[in-house]
Short mmCIF file of C-alpha atoms and ligand atoms in Angstrom, two decimals:
data_model
loop_
_atom_site.label_atom_id
_atom_site.label_comp_id
_atom_site.label_asym_id
_atom_site.label_seq_id
_atom_site.Cartn_x
_atom_site.Cartn_y
_atom_site.Cartn_z
CA MET A 220 9.30 5.03 -19.64
CA LYS A 221 11.45 4.38 -16.59
CA LEU A 222 10.03 0.95 -15.70
CA HIS A 223 10.17 -0.76 -19.08
CA GLY A 224 11.02 -4.45 -18.50
CA LYS A 225 10.24 -4.27 -14.76
CA VAL A 226 7.60 -6.29 -12.95
CA ALA A 227 5.53 -4.81 -10.12
CA LEU A 228 3.21 -6.51 -7.66
CA VAL A 229 0.69 -4.13 -6.09
CA THR A 230 -1.47 -5.57 -3.33
CA GLY A 231 -5.04 -4.29 -3.06
CA ALA A 232 -4.84 -2.81 -6.56
CA SER A 233 -8.49 -3.32 -7.54
CA ARG A 234 -9.64 -0.08 -5.93
CA GLY A 235 -8.59 3.23 -4.42
CA ILE A 236 -4.93 4.02 -3.84
CA GLY A 237 -3.67 0.62 -5.09
CA ARG A 238 -5.52 1.03 -8.36
CA ALA A 239 -3.94 4.46 -8.94
CA ILE A 240 -0.50 3.02 -8.09
CA ALA A 241 -0.95 0.11 -10.52
CA ILE A 242 -1.97 2.47 -13.32
CA ALA A 243 0.90 4.89 -12.60
CA LEU A 244 3.54 2.11 -12.60
CA ALA A 245 2.08 0.67 -15.82
CA LYS A 246 2.28 4.12 -17.45
CA GLU A 247 6.02 3.97 -16.76
CA GLY A 248 6.13 0.65 -18.64
CA ALA A 249 6.01 -1.89 -15.78
CA PHE A 250 4.15 -5.19 -16.09
CA VAL A 251 1.77 -5.05 -13.14
CA ALA A 252 0.32 -7.91 -11.09
CA VAL A 253 -2.95 -6.48 -9.76
CA ASN A 254 -3.78 -8.22 -6.49
CA TYR A 255 -7.29 -8.21 -5.03
CA VAL A 256 -9.20 -10.27 -2.49
CA SER A 257 -12.92 -10.20 -3.28
CA ASN A 258 -13.59 -7.98 -6.25
CA PRO A 259 -12.56 -9.69 -9.53
CA SER A 260 -14.49 -7.33 -11.80
CA ALA A 261 -12.80 -4.25 -10.31
CA ALA A 262 -9.37 -5.90 -10.68
CA GLN A 263 -10.16 -6.89 -14.26
CA GLU A 264 -11.19 -3.31 -15.02
CA VAL A 265 -7.75 -2.12 -13.83
CA VAL A 266 -6.08 -4.71 -16.09
CA GLN A 267 -8.19 -3.53 -19.04
CA LEU A 268 -7.34 0.13 -18.39
CA ILE A 269 -3.64 -0.72 -18.29
CA GLU A 270 -3.86 -2.79 -21.47
CA ALA A 271 -5.84 -0.09 -23.25
CA ALA A 272 -2.99 2.31 -22.45
CA GLY A 273 -0.50 -0.07 -24.09
CA SER A 274 1.05 -1.80 -21.06
CA GLN A 275 0.53 -5.28 -19.61
CA ALA A 276 -1.06 -6.51 -16.40
CA VAL A 277 -2.61 -9.56 -14.79
CA ALA A 278 -5.16 -9.80 -11.97
CA ILE A 279 -4.26 -12.23 -9.17
CA GLN A 280 -6.64 -13.10 -6.36
CA ALA A 281 -5.11 -13.69 -2.91
CA ASP A 282 -6.00 -12.80 0.64
CA ILE A 283 -2.72 -11.33 1.85
CA SER A 284 -3.44 -12.43 5.42
CA ASP A 285 -3.29 -16.05 4.21
CA LEU A 286 0.35 -17.14 3.98
CA ASP A 287 -0.26 -20.01 1.55
CA ALA A 288 -2.30 -17.79 -0.75
CA VAL A 289 0.49 -15.20 -0.73
CA GLU A 290 3.13 -17.80 -1.61
CA LYS A 291 0.98 -18.99 -4.54
CA MET A 292 0.33 -15.43 -5.74
CA VAL A 293 4.02 -14.52 -5.72
CA ALA A 294 5.01 -17.80 -7.38
CA SER A 295 2.51 -17.24 -10.18
CA ALA A 296 3.60 -13.60 -10.69
CA ILE A 297 7.25 -14.71 -10.86
CA LYS A 298 6.34 -17.53 -13.27
CA ILE A 299 4.72 -15.11 -15.72
CA LYS A 300 7.65 -12.69 -16.01
CA GLY A 301 10.59 -14.34 -14.27
CA GLY A 302 10.80 -12.06 -11.22
CA ILE A 303 9.36 -9.19 -9.24
CA ASP A 304 11.27 -5.90 -9.19
CA ILE A 305 8.79 -3.75 -7.29
CA LEU A 306 6.52 -4.72 -4.41
CA VAL A 307 3.95 -2.23 -3.21
CA ASN A 308 2.41 -3.38 0.06
CA ASN A 309 -0.76 -1.36 -0.27
CA ALA A 310 -3.71 -3.61 0.68
CA GLY A 311 -5.14 -2.69 4.03
CA VAL A 312 -8.32 -2.62 6.05
CA TRP A 313 -9.76 -0.23 8.61
CA ARG A 314 -11.93 -0.92 11.63
CA GLY A 315 -12.75 2.08 13.79
CA GLY A 316 -14.09 2.37 17.30
CA LYS A 317 -13.01 2.93 20.86
CA LEU A 318 -10.50 0.31 21.95
CA HIS A 319 -12.59 -1.06 24.83
CA LYS A 320 -15.55 -1.51 22.48
CA LEU A 321 -13.75 -3.17 19.58
CA GLU A 322 -13.90 -6.95 19.45
CA PRO A 323 -10.56 -8.79 19.36
CA ALA A 324 -11.78 -10.34 16.09
CA ASP A 325 -11.67 -6.82 14.62
CA TRP A 326 -8.09 -6.34 15.87
CA ASP A 327 -7.19 -9.56 14.12
CA LYS A 328 -8.74 -8.40 10.84
CA VAL A 329 -6.69 -5.19 10.90
CA LEU A 330 -3.40 -6.63 12.15
CA ASP A 331 -3.61 -9.71 9.91
CA ALA A 332 -4.08 -7.67 6.74
CA ASN A 333 -2.06 -4.54 7.54
CA LEU A 334 0.93 -6.14 9.28
CA LYS A 335 0.99 -9.91 8.74
CA GLY A 336 -0.04 -9.46 5.11
CA MET A 337 2.83 -7.06 4.52
CA LEU A 338 5.29 -9.44 6.21
CA ALA A 339 4.01 -12.38 4.17
CA CYS A 340 4.18 -10.60 0.81
CA THR A 341 7.63 -9.21 1.50
CA ARG A 342 8.96 -12.54 2.73
CA ALA A 343 7.67 -14.23 -0.42
CA VAL A 344 9.15 -11.64 -2.79
CA LEU A 345 12.54 -11.10 -1.13
CA PRO A 346 14.38 -14.23 -2.34
CA ALA A 347 13.88 -13.21 -6.00
CA MET A 348 15.05 -9.66 -5.27
CA LEU A 349 18.08 -10.90 -3.31
CA THR A 350 19.06 -13.23 -6.15
CA LYS A 351 18.81 -10.36 -8.62
CA GLY A 352 20.56 -7.92 -6.30
CA SER A 353 17.95 -5.21 -6.79
CA GLY A 354 14.41 -4.31 -5.81
CA LYS A 355 12.06 -1.66 -4.49
CA ILE A 356 9.70 -2.32 -1.61
CA ILE A 357 7.18 0.41 -0.83
CA ASN A 358 4.86 0.07 2.15
CA ILE A 359 1.67 2.10 2.41
CA SER A 360 1.17 3.27 5.98
CA SER A 361 -0.91 6.25 7.15
CA VAL A 362 -0.55 9.56 8.97
CA ILE A 363 -2.62 7.89 11.71
CA GLY A 364 0.52 5.87 12.51
CA ILE A 365 2.36 9.20 13.05
CA VAL A 366 -0.09 11.49 14.83
CA GLY A 367 -2.88 9.10 15.89
CA TYR A 368 -6.63 9.67 15.83
CA PRO A 369 -9.31 8.90 18.43
CA GLY A 370 -11.07 5.65 17.55
CA ASP A 371 -8.15 4.50 15.41
CA THR A 372 -6.09 2.78 18.11
CA VAL A 373 -5.92 -0.58 16.40
CA TYR A 374 -5.55 0.82 12.88
CA GLY A 375 -2.91 3.27 14.16
CA THR A 376 -1.04 0.41 15.81
CA SER A 377 -0.89 -1.41 12.50
CA LYS A 378 0.20 1.66 10.57
CA ALA A 379 2.92 2.63 13.11
CA GLY A 380 4.20 -0.96 12.93
CA ILE A 381 4.85 -0.42 9.23
CA PHE A 382 7.47 2.22 10.10
CA GLY A 383 9.42 -0.18 12.32
CA PHE A 384 9.21 -2.86 9.66
CA THR A 385 10.36 -0.45 6.93
CA LYS A 386 13.38 0.81 8.86
CA SER A 387 14.60 -2.58 10.09
CA LEU A 388 14.20 -4.24 6.69
CA ALA A 389 15.83 -1.26 4.97
CA LYS A 390 18.91 -1.79 7.14
CA GLU A 391 18.80 -5.56 6.62
CA VAL A 392 18.93 -5.31 2.82
CA ALA A 393 20.66 -1.95 2.28
CA LYS A 394 23.83 -3.51 0.89
CA MET A 395 21.91 -5.89 -1.36
CA GLY A 396 20.49 -3.36 -3.81
CA ILE A 397 17.03 -3.25 -2.28
CA ASN A 398 15.37 0.01 -1.22
CA VAL A 399 12.60 -0.13 1.38
CA ASN A 400 10.47 2.94 2.03
CA ALA A 401 7.09 3.79 3.53
CA VAL A 402 4.51 6.22 2.23
CA ALA A 403 2.06 7.69 4.74
CA PRO A 404 -1.04 9.13 3.06
CA GLY A 405 -3.27 11.63 4.81
CA ILE A 406 -7.00 11.52 4.17
CA ILE A 407 -7.54 10.29 0.63
CA SER A 408 -10.89 10.05 -1.16
CA THR A 409 -11.49 6.29 -1.51
CA ASP A 410 -14.06 3.69 -0.45
CA MET A 411 -12.18 3.36 2.87
CA ASN A 412 -13.46 6.68 4.15
CA SER A 413 -16.64 6.98 2.09
CA ALA A 414 -18.67 6.49 5.29
CA LEU A 415 -17.40 9.76 6.81
CA ASP A 416 -20.34 12.04 7.58
CA MET A 417 -20.35 15.57 6.15
CA ALA A 418 -19.58 17.23 9.50
CA THR A 419 -16.49 15.06 10.11
CA ARG A 420 -15.40 15.49 6.52
CA SER A 421 -15.53 19.28 6.67
CA ARG A 422 -13.81 19.30 10.11
CA LEU A 423 -11.01 17.17 8.67
CA ILE A 424 -10.69 19.36 5.59
CA LYS A 425 -10.29 22.42 7.88
CA SER A 426 -7.35 20.67 9.59
CA ILE A 427 -5.50 20.19 6.28
CA PRO A 428 -3.31 23.20 5.42
CA MET A 429 -3.95 22.66 1.70
CA GLY A 430 -7.70 22.66 2.38
CA ALA A 431 -8.67 19.50 0.48
CA LEU A 432 -8.69 15.72 0.78
CA GLY A 433 -6.05 13.92 -1.25
CA LYS A 434 -6.64 11.88 -4.41
CA PRO A 435 -5.33 8.33 -4.93
CA GLU A 436 -3.16 9.76 -7.74
CA ASP A 437 -1.37 12.03 -5.23
CA VAL A 438 -0.12 8.94 -3.40
CA ALA A 439 0.64 7.08 -6.64
CA GLU A 440 2.90 9.91 -7.79
CA VAL A 441 5.18 9.51 -4.76
CA VAL A 442 5.16 5.71 -5.00
CA CYS A 443 6.11 6.01 -8.66
CA PHE A 444 9.01 8.33 -7.79
CA LEU A 445 10.33 5.76 -5.30
CA ALA A 446 9.84 2.88 -7.75
CA CYS A 447 11.42 4.65 -10.72
CA GLY A 448 14.73 5.65 -9.16
CA ALA A 449 15.52 7.25 -5.81
CA SER A 450 18.27 4.67 -5.50
CA TYR A 451 20.04 6.43 -2.58
CA VAL A 452 16.81 6.68 -0.55
CA THR A 453 15.91 3.97 1.94
CA GLY A 454 14.23 3.51 5.32
CA GLN A 455 12.24 6.74 4.97
CA VAL A 456 8.65 7.73 5.54
CA TRP A 457 7.10 9.93 2.85
CA THR A 458 3.97 11.75 4.01
CA VAL A 459 1.44 12.67 1.33
CA ASP A 460 -1.07 14.64 3.36
CA GLY A 461 -1.54 18.21 2.13
CA GLY A 462 0.45 19.34 5.17
CA TYR A 463 -1.79 17.60 7.77
CA THR A 464 1.14 16.42 9.91
CA MET A 465 3.27 19.53 9.38
CA MET A 466 4.78 20.93 12.57
CA SER A 467 3.83 24.55 13.13
P1 NAP B 62 -9.85 0.72 -0.29
O1 NAP B 62 -10.39 1.71 -1.25
O2 NAP B 62 -10.72 0.22 0.80
O3 NAP B 62 -9.28 -0.53 -1.12
C1 NAP B 62 -8.71 -1.58 -0.43
C2 NAP B 62 -8.00 -2.50 -1.39
O4 NAP B 62 -7.32 -3.53 -0.64
C3 NAP B 62 -8.93 -3.21 -2.34
O5 NAP B 62 -8.26 -3.41 -3.56
C4 NAP B 62 -9.17 -4.56 -1.64
O6 NAP B 62 -9.49 -5.62 -2.55
C5 NAP B 62 -7.80 -4.79 -1.04
N1 NAP B 62 -7.77 -5.68 0.12
C6 NAP B 62 -8.36 -5.51 1.32
N2 NAP B 62 -8.07 -6.55 2.13
C7 NAP B 62 -7.28 -7.39 1.42
C8 NAP B 62 -6.67 -8.63 1.71
N3 NAP B 62 -6.83 -9.23 2.88
N4 NAP B 62 -5.93 -9.21 0.73
C9 NAP B 62 -5.77 -8.62 -0.48
N5 NAP B 62 -6.32 -7.43 -0.80
C10 NAP B 62 -7.07 -6.84 0.14
O7 NAP B 62 -8.55 1.27 0.45
P2 NAP B 62 -7.64 2.56 0.15
O8 NAP B 62 -8.28 3.73 0.78
O9 NAP B 62 -7.29 2.60 -1.29
O10 NAP B 62 -6.36 2.19 1.03
C11 NAP B 62 -5.22 1.56 0.48
C12 NAP B 62 -4.11 1.61 1.53
O11 NAP B 62 -3.86 2.97 1.89
C13 NAP B 62 -4.48 0.88 2.83
O12 NAP B 62 -3.33 0.25 3.35
C14 NAP B 62 -4.90 2.01 3.74
O13 NAP B 62 -4.75 1.69 5.09
C15 NAP B 62 -3.97 3.12 3.30
N6 NAP B 62 -4.44 4.46 3.60
C16 NAP B 62 -5.63 4.92 3.13
C17 NAP B 62 -6.03 6.22 3.45
C18 NAP B 62 -7.32 6.81 2.97
O14 NAP B 62 -7.70 7.90 3.45
N7 NAP B 62 -8.04 6.19 2.04
C19 NAP B 62 -5.21 7.03 4.23
C20 NAP B 62 -4.00 6.53 4.69
C21 NAP B 62 -3.63 5.25 4.36
P3 NAP B 62 -11.03 -5.92 -3.04
O15 NAP B 62 -11.41 -4.82 -4.01
O16 NAP B 62 -10.94 -7.25 -3.70
O17 NAP B 62 -11.88 -5.89 -1.81
#
């Protein structure tokens, strides 16, 4: 178990990709703080699954777009185990629609969670990592931030912003023992895209060289690799997309 004695905070870990990441890190022995915003029973289920497998976890409610709530969440996670070694900025929201038809309130929802939330969580966790002289920060972006998609202008803006954040922060803390990387999933079967109609779903599947949507566990595997070692890897974007963004 490569993460025995380590503490991980995974935002948005009650469902989907975050849930798979929390479980994968716990399997490697990490104590996991399972963040959620509105779904306590789902978060508690993740904690129970982790405990049943012999590791430890705690569910912590916080809206990551609320700076005070983030500070409190990080303080309570640090209080329980004395630090945070791994931060996975996973929580995110999606609002689709043509730019001229989307309400600015929808932009705010997306940018506040996907960008401001990531900034807030990282800012809150960094002092403990800097004091310790080590840490792993892994930011979940999306292939939409790389290749774009019609109707995803705002979401794509937020996900492309994660790359700039990852690279600048990676350079800022490179000499301080902290690795910062981004993971860009392709289309993964979760609640986020459960509303896709069958025609769109099969059109998307045809555009994936591997011919299938991804699973949350496919993303978790790469996150786990970055969290467990990969100490000479920083400022990179890891696509997990069945070849969707591959250049021909
Ligand atoms: P999901 O199934 O919709 O789950 C979202 C998770 O984020 C839930 O745990 C939710 O908590 C939490 N969350 C949402 N807003 C939050 C907030 N303001 N504060 C704290 N937690 C919040 O999403 P997913 O598909 O697993 O996506 C996870 C990440 O991967 C997102 O950043 C997403 O953009 C990215 N991604 C997803 C796909 C895909 O195809 N699914 C592709 C590329 C990238 P509650 O359960 O409490 O609501």
